[in-house]
PDB file of C-alpha atoms and ligand atoms in Angstrom:
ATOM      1  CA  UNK A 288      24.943 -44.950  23.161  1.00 98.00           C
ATOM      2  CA  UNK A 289      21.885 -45.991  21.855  1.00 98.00           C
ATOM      3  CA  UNK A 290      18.527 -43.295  21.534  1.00 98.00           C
ATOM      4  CA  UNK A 291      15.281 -44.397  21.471  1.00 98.00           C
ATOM      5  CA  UNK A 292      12.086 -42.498  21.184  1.00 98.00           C
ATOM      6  CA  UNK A 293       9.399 -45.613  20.920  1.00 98.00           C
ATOM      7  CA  UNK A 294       8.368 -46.803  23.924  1.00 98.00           C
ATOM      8  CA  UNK A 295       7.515 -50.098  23.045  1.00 98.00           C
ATOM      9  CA  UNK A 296      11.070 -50.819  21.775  1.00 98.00           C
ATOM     10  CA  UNK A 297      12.837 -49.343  25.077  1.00 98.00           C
ATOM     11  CA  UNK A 298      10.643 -51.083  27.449  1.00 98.00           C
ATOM     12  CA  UNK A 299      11.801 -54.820  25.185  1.00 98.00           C
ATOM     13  CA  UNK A 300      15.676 -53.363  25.449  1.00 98.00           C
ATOM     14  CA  UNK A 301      15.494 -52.489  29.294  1.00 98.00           C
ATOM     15  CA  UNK A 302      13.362 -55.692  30.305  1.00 98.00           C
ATOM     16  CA  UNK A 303      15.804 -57.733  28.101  1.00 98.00           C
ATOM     17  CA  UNK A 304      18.405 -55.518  30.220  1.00 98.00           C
ATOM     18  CA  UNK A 305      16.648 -56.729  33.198  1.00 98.00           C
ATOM     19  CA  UNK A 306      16.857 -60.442  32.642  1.00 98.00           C
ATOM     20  CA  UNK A 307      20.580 -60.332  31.578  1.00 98.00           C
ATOM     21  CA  UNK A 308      20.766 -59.461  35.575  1.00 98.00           C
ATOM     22  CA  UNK A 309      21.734 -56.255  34.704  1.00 98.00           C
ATOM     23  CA  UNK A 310      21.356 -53.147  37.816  1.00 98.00           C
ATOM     24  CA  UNK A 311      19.554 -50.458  35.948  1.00 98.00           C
ATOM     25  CA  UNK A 312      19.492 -46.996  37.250  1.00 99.00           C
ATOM     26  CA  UNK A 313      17.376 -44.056  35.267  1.00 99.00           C
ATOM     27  CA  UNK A 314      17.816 -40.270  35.039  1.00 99.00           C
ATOM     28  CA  UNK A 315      14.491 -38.888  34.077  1.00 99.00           C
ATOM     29  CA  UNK A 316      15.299 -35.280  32.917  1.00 98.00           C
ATOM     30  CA  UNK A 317      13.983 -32.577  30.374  1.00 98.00           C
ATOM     31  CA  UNK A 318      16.999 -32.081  28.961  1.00 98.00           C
ATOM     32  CA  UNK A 319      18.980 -28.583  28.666  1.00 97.00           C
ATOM     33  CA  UNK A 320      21.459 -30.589  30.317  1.00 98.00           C
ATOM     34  CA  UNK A 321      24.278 -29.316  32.672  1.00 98.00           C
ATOM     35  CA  UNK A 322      26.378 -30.524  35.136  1.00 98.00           C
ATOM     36  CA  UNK A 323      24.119 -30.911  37.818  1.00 98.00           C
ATOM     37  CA  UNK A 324      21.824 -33.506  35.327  1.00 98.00           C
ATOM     38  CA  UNK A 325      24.874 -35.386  34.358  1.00 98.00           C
ATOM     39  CA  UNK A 326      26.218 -35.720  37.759  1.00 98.00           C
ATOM     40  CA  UNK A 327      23.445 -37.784  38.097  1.00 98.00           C
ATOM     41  CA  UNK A 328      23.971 -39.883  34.889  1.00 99.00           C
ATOM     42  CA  UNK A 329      27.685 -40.050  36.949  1.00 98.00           C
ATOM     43  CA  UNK A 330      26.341 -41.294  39.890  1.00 98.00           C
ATOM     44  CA  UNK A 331      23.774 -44.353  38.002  1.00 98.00           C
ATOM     45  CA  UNK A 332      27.249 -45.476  36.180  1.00 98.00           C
ATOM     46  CA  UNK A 333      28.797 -46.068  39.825  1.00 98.00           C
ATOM     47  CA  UNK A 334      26.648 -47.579  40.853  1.00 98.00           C
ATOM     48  CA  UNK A 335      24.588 -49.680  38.346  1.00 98.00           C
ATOM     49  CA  UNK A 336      25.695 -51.804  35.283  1.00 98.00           C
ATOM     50  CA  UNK A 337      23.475 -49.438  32.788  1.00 98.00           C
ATOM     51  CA  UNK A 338      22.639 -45.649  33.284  1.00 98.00           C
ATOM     52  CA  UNK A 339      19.524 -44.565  31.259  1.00 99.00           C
ATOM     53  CA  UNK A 340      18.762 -41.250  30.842  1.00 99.00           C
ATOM     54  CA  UNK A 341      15.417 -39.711  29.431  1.00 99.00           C
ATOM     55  CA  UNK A 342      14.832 -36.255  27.507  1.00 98.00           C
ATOM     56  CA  UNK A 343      11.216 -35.109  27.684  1.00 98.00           C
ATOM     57  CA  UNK A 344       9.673 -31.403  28.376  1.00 98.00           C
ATOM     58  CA  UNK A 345       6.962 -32.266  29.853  1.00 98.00           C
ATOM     59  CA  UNK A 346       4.160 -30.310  29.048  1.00 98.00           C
ATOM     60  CA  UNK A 347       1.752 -31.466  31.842  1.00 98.00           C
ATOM     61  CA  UNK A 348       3.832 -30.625  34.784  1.00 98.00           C
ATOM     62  CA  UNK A 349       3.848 -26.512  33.115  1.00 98.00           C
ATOM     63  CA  UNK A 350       0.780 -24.313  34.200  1.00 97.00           C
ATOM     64  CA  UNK A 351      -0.960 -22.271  31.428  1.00 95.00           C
ATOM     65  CA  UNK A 352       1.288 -19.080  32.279  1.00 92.00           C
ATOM     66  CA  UNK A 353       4.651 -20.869  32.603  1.00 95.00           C
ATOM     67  CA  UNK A 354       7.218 -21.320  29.903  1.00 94.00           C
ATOM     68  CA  UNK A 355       6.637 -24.585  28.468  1.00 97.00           C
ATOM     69  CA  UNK A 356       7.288 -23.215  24.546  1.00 96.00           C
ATOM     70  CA  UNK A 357      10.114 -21.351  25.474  1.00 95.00           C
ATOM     71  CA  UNK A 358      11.796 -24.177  27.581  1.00 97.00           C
ATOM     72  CA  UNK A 359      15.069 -24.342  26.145  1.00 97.00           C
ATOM     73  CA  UNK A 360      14.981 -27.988  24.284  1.00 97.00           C
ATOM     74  CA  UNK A 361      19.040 -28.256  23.074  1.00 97.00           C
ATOM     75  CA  UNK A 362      18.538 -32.111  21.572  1.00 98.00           C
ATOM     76  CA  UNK A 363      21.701 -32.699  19.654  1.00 98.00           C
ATOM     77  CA  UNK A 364      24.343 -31.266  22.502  1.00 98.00           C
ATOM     78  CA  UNK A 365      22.441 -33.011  25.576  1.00 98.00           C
ATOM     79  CA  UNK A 366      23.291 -36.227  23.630  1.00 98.00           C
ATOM     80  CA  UNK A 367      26.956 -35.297  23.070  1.00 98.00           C
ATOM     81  CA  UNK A 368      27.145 -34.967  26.671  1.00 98.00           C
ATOM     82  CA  UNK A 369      25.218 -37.836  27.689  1.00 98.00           C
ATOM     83  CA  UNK A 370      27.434 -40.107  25.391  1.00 98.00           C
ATOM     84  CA  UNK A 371      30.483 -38.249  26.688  1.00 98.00           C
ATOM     85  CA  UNK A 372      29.418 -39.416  30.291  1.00 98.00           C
ATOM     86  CA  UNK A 373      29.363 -42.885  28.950  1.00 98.00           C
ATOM     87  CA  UNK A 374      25.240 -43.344  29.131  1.00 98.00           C
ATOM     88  CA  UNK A 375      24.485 -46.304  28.142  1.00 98.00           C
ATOM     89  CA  UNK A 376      20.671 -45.608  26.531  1.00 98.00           C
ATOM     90  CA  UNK A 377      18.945 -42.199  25.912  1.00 99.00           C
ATOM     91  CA  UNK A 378      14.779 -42.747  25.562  1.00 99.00           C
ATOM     92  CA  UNK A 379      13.694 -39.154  23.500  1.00 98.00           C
ATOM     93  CA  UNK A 380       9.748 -39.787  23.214  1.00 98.00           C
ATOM     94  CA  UNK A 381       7.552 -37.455  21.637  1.00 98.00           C
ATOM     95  CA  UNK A 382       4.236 -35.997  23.065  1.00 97.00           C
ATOM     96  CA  UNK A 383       2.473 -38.212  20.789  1.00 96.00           C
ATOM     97  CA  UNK A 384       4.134 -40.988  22.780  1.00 95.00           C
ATOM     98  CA  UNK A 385       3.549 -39.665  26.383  1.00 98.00           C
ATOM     99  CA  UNK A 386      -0.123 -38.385  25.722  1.00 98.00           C
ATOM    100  CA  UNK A 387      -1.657 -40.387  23.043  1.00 97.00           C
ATOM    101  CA  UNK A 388      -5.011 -38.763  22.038  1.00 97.00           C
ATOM    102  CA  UNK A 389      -7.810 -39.478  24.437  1.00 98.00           C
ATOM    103  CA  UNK A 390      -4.938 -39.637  27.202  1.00 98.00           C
ATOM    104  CA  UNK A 391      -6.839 -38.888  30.550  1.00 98.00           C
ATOM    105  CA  UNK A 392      -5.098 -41.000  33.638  1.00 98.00           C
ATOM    106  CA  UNK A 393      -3.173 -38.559  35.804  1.00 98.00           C
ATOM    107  CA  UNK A 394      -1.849 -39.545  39.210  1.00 98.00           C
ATOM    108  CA  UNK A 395      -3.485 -37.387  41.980  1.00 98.00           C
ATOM    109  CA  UNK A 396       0.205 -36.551  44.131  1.00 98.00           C
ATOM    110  CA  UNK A 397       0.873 -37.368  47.649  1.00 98.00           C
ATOM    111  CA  UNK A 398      -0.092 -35.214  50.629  1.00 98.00           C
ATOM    112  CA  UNK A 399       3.734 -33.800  50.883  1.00 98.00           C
ATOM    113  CA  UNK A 400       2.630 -32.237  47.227  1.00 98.00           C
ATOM    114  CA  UNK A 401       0.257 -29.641  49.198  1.00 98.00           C
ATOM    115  CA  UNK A 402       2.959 -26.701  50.130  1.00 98.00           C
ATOM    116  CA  UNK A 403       5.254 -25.094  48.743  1.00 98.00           C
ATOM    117  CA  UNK A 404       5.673 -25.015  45.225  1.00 98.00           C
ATOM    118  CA  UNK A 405       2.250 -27.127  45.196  1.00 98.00           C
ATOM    119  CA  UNK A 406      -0.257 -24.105  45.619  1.00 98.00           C
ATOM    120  CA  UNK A 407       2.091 -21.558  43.668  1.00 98.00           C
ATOM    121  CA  UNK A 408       2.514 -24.235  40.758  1.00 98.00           C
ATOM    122  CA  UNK A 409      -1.042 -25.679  40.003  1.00 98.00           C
ATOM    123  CA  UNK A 410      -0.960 -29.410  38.669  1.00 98.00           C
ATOM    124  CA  UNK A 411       2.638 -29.313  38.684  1.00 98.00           C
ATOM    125  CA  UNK A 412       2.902 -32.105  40.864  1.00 98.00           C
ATOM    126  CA  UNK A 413       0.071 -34.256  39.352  1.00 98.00           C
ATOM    127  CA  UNK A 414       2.430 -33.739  35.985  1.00 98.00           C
ATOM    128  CA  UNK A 415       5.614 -34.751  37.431  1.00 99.00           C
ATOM    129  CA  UNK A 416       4.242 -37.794  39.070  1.00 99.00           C
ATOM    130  CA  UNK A 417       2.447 -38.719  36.292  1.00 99.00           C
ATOM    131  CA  UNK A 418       5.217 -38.650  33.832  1.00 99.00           C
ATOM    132  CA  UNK A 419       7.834 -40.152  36.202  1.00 99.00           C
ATOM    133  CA  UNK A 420       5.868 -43.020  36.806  1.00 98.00           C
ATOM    134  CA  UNK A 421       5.166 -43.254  32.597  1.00 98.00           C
ATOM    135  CA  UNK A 422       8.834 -43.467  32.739  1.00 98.00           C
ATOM    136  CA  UNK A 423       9.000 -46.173  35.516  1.00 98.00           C
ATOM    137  CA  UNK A 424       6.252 -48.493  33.373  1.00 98.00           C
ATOM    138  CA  UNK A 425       8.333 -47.514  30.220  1.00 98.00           C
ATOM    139  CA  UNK A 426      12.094 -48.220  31.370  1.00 98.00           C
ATOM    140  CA  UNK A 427      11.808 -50.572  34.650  1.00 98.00           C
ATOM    141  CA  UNK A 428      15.174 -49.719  36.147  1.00 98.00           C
ATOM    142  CA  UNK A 429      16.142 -50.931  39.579  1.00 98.00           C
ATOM    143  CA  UNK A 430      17.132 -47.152  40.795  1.00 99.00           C
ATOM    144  CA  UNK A 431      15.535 -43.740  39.837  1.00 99.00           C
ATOM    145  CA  UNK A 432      18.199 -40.997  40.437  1.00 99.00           C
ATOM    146  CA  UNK A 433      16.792 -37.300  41.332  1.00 99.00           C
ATOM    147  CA  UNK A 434      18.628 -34.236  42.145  1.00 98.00           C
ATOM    148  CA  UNK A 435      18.176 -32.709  45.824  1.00 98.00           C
ATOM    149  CA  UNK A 436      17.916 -29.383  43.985  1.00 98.00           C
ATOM    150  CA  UNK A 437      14.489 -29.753  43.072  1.00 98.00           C
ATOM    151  CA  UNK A 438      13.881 -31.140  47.103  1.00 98.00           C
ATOM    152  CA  UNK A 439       9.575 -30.993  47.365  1.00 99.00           C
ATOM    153  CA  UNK A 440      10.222 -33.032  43.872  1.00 98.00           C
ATOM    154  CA  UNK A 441      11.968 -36.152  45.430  1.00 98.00           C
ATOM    155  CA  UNK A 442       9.901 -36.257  48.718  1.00 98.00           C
ATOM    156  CA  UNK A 443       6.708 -36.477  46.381  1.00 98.00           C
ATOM    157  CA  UNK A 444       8.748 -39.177  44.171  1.00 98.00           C
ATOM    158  CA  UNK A 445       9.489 -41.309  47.258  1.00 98.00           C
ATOM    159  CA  UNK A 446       5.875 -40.673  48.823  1.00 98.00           C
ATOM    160  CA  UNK A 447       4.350 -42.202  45.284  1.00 98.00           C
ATOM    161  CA  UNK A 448       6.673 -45.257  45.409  1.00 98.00           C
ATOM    162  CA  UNK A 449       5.897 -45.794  48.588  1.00 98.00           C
ATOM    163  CA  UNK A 450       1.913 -45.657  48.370  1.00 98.00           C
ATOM    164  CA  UNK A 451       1.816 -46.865  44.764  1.00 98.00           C
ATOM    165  CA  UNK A 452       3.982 -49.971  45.953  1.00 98.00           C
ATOM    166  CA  UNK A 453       6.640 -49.115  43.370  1.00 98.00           C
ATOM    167  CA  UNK A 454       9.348 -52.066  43.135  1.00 98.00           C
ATOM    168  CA  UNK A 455      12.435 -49.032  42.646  1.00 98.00           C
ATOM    169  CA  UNK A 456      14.818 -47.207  44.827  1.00 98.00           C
ATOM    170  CA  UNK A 457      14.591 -43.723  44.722  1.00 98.00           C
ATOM    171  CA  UNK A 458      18.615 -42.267  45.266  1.00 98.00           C
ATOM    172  CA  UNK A 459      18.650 -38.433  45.919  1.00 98.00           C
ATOM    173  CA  UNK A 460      21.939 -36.384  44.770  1.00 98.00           C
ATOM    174  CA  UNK A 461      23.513 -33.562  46.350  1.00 98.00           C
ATOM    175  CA  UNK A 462      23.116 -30.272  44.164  1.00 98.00           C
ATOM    176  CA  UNK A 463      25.323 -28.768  41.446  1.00 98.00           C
ATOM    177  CA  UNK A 464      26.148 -25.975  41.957  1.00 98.00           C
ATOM    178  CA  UNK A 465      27.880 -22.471  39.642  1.00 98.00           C
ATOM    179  CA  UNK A 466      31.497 -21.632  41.511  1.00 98.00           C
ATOM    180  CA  UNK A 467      30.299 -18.881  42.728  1.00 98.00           C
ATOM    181  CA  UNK A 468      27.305 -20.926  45.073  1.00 98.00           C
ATOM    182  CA  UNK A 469      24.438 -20.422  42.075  1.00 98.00           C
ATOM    183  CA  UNK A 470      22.816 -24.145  41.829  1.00 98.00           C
ATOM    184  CA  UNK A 471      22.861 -25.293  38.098  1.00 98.00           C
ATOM    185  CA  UNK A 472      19.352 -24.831  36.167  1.00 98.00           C
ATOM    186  CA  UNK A 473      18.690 -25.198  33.026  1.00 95.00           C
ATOM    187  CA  UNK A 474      16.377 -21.716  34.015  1.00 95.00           C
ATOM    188  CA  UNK A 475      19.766 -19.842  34.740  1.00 97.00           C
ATOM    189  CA  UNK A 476      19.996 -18.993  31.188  1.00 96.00           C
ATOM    190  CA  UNK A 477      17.073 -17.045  31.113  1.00 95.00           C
ATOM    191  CA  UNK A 478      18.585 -14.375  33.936  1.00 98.00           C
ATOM    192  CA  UNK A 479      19.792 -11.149  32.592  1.00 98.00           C
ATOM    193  CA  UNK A 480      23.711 -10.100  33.977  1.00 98.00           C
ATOM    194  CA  UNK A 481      21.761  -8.158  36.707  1.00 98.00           C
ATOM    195  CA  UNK A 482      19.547 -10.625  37.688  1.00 98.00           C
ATOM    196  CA  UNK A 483      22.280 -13.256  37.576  1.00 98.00           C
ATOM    197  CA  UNK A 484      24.230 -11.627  39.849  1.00 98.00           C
ATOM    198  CA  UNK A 485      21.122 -10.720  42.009  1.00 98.00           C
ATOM    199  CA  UNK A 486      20.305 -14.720  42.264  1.00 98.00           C
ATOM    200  CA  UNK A 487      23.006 -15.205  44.545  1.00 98.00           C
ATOM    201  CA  UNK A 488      20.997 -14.443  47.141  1.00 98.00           C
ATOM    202  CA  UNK A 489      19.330 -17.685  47.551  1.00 98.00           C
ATOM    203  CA  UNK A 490      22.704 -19.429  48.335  1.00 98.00           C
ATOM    204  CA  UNK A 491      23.329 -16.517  50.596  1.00 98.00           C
ATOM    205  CA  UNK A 492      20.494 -16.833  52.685  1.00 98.00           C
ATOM    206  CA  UNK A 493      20.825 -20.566  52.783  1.00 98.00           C
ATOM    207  CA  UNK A 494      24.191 -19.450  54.124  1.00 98.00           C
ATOM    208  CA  UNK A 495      22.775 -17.311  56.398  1.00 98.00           C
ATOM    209  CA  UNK A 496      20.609 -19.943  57.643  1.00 98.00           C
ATOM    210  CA  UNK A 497      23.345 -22.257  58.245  1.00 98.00           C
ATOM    211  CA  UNK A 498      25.499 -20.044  60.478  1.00 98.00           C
ATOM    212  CA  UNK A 499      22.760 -18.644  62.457  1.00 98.00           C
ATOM    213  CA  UNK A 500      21.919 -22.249  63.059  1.00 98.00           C
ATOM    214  CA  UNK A 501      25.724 -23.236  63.593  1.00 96.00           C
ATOM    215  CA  UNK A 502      25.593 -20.125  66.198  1.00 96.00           C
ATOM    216  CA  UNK A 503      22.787 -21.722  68.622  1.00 96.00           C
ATOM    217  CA  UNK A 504      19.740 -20.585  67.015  1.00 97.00           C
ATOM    218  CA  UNK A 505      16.732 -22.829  67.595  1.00 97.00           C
ATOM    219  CA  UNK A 506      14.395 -20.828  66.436  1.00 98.00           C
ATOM    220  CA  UNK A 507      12.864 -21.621  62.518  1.00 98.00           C
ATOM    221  CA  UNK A 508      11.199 -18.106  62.701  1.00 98.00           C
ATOM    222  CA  UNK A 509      13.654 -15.936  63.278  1.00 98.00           C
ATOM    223  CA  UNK A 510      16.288 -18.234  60.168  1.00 98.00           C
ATOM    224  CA  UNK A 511      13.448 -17.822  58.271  1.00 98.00           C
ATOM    225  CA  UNK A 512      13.311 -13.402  58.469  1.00 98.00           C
ATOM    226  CA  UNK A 513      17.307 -13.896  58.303  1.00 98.00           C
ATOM    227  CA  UNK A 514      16.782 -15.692  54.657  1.00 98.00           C
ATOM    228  CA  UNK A 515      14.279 -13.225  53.840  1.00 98.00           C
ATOM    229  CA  UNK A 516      16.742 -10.618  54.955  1.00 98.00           C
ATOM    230  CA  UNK A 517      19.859 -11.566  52.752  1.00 98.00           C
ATOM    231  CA  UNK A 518      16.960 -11.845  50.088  1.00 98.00           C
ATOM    232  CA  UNK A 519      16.000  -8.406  50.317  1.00 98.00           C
ATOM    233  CA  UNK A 520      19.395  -7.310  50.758  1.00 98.00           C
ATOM    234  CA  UNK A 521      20.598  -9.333  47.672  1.00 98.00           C
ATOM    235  CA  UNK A 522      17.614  -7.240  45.607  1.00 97.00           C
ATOM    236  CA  UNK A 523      15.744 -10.514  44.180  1.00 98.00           C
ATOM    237  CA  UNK A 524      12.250  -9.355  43.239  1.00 98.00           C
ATOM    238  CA  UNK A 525      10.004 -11.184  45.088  1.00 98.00           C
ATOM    239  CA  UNK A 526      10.316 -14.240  47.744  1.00 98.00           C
ATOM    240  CA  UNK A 527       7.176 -17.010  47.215  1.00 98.00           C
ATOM    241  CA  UNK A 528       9.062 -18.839  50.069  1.00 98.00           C
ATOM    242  CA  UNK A 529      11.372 -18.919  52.644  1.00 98.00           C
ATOM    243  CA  UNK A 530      11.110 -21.363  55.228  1.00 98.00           C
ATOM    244  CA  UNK A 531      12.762 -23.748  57.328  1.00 98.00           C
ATOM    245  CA  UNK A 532      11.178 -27.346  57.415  1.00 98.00           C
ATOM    246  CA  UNK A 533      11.357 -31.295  58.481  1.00 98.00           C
ATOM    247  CA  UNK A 534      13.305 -33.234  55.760  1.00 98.00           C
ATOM    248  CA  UNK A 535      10.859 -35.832  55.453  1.00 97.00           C
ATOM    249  CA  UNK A 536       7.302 -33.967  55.774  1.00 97.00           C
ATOM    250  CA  UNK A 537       8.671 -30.758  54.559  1.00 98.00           C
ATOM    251  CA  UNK A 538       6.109 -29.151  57.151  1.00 98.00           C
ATOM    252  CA  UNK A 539       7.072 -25.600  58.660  1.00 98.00           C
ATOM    253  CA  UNK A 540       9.660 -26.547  62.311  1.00 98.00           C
ATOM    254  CA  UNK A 541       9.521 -23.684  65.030  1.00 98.00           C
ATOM    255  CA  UNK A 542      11.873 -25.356  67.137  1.00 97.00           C
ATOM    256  CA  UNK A 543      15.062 -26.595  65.265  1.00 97.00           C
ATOM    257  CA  UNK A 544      16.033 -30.048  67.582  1.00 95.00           C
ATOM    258  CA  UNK A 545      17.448 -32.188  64.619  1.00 94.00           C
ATOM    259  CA  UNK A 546      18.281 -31.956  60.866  1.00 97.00           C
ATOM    260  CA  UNK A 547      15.865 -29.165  58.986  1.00 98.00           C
ATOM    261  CA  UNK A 548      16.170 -28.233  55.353  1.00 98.00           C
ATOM    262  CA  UNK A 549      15.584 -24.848  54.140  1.00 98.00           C
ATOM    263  CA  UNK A 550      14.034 -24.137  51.174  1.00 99.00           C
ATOM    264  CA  UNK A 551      13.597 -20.650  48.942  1.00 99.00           C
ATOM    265  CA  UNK A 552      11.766 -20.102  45.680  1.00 98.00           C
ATOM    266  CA  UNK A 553      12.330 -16.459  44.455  1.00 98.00           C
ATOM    267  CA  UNK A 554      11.911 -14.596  41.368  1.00 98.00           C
ATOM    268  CA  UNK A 555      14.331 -12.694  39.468  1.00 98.00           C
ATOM    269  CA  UNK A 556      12.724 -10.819  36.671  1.00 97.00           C
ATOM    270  CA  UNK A 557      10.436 -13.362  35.066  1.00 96.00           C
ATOM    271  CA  UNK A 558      12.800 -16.339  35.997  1.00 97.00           C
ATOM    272  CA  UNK A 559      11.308 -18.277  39.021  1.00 97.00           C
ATOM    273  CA  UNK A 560      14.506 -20.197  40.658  1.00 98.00           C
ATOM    274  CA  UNK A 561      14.510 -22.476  43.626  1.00 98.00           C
ATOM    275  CA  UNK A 562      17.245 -24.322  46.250  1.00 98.00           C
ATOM    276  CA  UNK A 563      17.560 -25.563  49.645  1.00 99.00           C
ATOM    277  CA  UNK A 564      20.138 -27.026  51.888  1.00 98.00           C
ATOM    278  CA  UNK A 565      19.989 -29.066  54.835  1.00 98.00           C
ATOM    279  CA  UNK A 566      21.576 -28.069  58.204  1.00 98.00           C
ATOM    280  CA  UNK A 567      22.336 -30.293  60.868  1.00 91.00           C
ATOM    281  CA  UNK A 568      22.943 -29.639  64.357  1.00 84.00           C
ATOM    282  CA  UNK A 569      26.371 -29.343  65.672  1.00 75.00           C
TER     283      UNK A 569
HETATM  284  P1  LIG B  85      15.013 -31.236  35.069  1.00 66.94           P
HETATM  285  O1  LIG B  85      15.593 -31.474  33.724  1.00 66.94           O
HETATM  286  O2  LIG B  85      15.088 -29.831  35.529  1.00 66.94           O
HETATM  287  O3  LIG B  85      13.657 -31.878  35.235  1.00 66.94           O
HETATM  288  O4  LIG B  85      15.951 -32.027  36.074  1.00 66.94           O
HETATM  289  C1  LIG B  85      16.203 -33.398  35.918  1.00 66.94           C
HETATM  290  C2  LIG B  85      16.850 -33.922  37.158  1.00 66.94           C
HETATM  291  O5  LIG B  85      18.088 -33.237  37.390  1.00 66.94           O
HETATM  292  C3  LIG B  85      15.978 -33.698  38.400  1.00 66.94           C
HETATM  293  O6  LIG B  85      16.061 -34.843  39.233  1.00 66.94           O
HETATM  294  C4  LIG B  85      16.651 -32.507  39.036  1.00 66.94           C
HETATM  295  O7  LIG B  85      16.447 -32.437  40.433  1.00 66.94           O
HETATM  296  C5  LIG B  85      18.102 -32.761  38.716  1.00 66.94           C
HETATM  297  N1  LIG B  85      18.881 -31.517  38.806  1.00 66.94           N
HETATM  298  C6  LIG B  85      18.562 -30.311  38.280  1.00 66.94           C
HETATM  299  N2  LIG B  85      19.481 -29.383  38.623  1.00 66.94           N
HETATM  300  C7  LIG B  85      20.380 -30.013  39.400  1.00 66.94           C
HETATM  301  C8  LIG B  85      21.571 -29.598  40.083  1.00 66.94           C
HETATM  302  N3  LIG B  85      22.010 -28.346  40.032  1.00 66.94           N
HETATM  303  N4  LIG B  85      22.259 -30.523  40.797  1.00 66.94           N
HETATM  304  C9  LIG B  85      21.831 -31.809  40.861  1.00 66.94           C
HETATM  305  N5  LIG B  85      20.718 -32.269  40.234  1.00 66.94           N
HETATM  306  C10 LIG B  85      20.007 -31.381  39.524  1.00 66.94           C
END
């Protein structure tokens, strides 16, 4: 497995890649890695001839009071698991790479940017698209693999490829998730034993949402109070969301006639965590 961290150098090895006819496919992630990330890395070997990964944290997509320095940053293991999982090139740049000095081109984020997470998280969007198109200019794969987990985060990918005319499929992969229903984030490690245990309840109310949907219920109000409910009940410490929306706009749906995903950011102590699931009409 070969690491780079110039970007000049990785963009000659992937477009020599490219011309060999290779099928690249790229994990962009900020490393901490766990299964979840290297599912994806799993899922670019299947189904390309060279998976790609990328380690950076970041630091435009953090606001001023979120935890960019303490972002765990585990260099040496990722890469044992990345070469474990048969990767076939790791690109490690530094910020000096990403955000030269006098750096000032950000990408202003698609309209599907402008709920959710996008008011509670400032910029955060404008970072991640930003960077993830860096990444596209940098290692010009064929496929761009993103975990469903981070849901708002994929529909703002895909919106930017589409507007930006972006010559790369954009493959979404189902979420990782702890035995015990707990999606895998590299944030889980932050969570106390209390609060760990207390973070079940996003999966619960997303499995609260899905039976009361299995059951007949067509209205996104009332899954909506029954997430918040199994929230309360499982003690997190404050909801910033719970709602019940179109897959592709991610705009609020009263009436539920077709697939909806839910989605739930919630905070546990100082650890903000989010998930979703989609549920489809029986
Ligand atoms: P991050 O390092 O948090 O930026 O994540 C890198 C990529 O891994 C993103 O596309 C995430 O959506 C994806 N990812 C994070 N957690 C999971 C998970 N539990 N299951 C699947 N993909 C995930």
């Amino acid at each position: 497995m070969k690491v780079l961290s110039s970007s000049e150098e990785t963009y000659r090895l992937v477009d020599q890649m490219r011309m060999e006819g290779k099928r690249i496919g790229l994990v962009p992630t900020m490393g901490a890695l766990h299964e979840g990330h290297l599912s994806l890395v799993q899922r670019a070997k299947q189904q390309c001839d060279m998976a790609i990964a990328t380690i950076f944290v970041n630091p435009s997509q953090f606001g001023p009071n979120e935890d960019f320095q303490k972002y765990p940053r585990t260099l040496q293991n990722d890469l044992n698991l990345l070469a474990d999982k048969g990767c076939d090139l790791v690109f490690t740049p530094t910020n000096a790479q990403m955000y030269p000095q006098g750096h000032s081109t950000f990408i202003e984020p698609p309209s599907v940017a402008e709920a959710w997470e996008g008011p509670i998280r400032p910029g955060h969007f404008r970072g991640v698209a930003t960077i993830v198109l860096k990444l596209f200019q940098i290692l010009p794969a064929h496929v761009g693999y993103f975990g469903r987990k981070d849901y708002q985060q994929v529909a703002v990918i895909r919106a930017m490829c589409r507007d930006l005319n972006l010559p790369i499929a954009i493959e979404a992969c189902q979420t990782v998730r702890e035995s015990d229903g707990l999606a895998m984030s590299s944030r889980n490690r932050y969570l106390s034993p209390s609060e760990r245990q207390r973070a079940l309840g996003l999966f619960r109310a997303l499995e609260a949402a899905e039976k009361l949907i299995q059951e007949g219920c067509i209205s996104g109000r009332q899954v909506e109070q029954a997430m918040r409910k199994e929230l309360e009940t499982s003690l997190v410490d404050s909801i910033d969301y719970a709602a019940i929306v179109h897959p592709d706009t991610l705009e609020s749906i009263e009436t539920i006639d077709s697939e909806v995903v839910g989605i739930i950011a919630a905070r546990l102590g100082a650890t903000r965590l989010i998930d979703n699931a989609t549920f489809r009409l029986t």
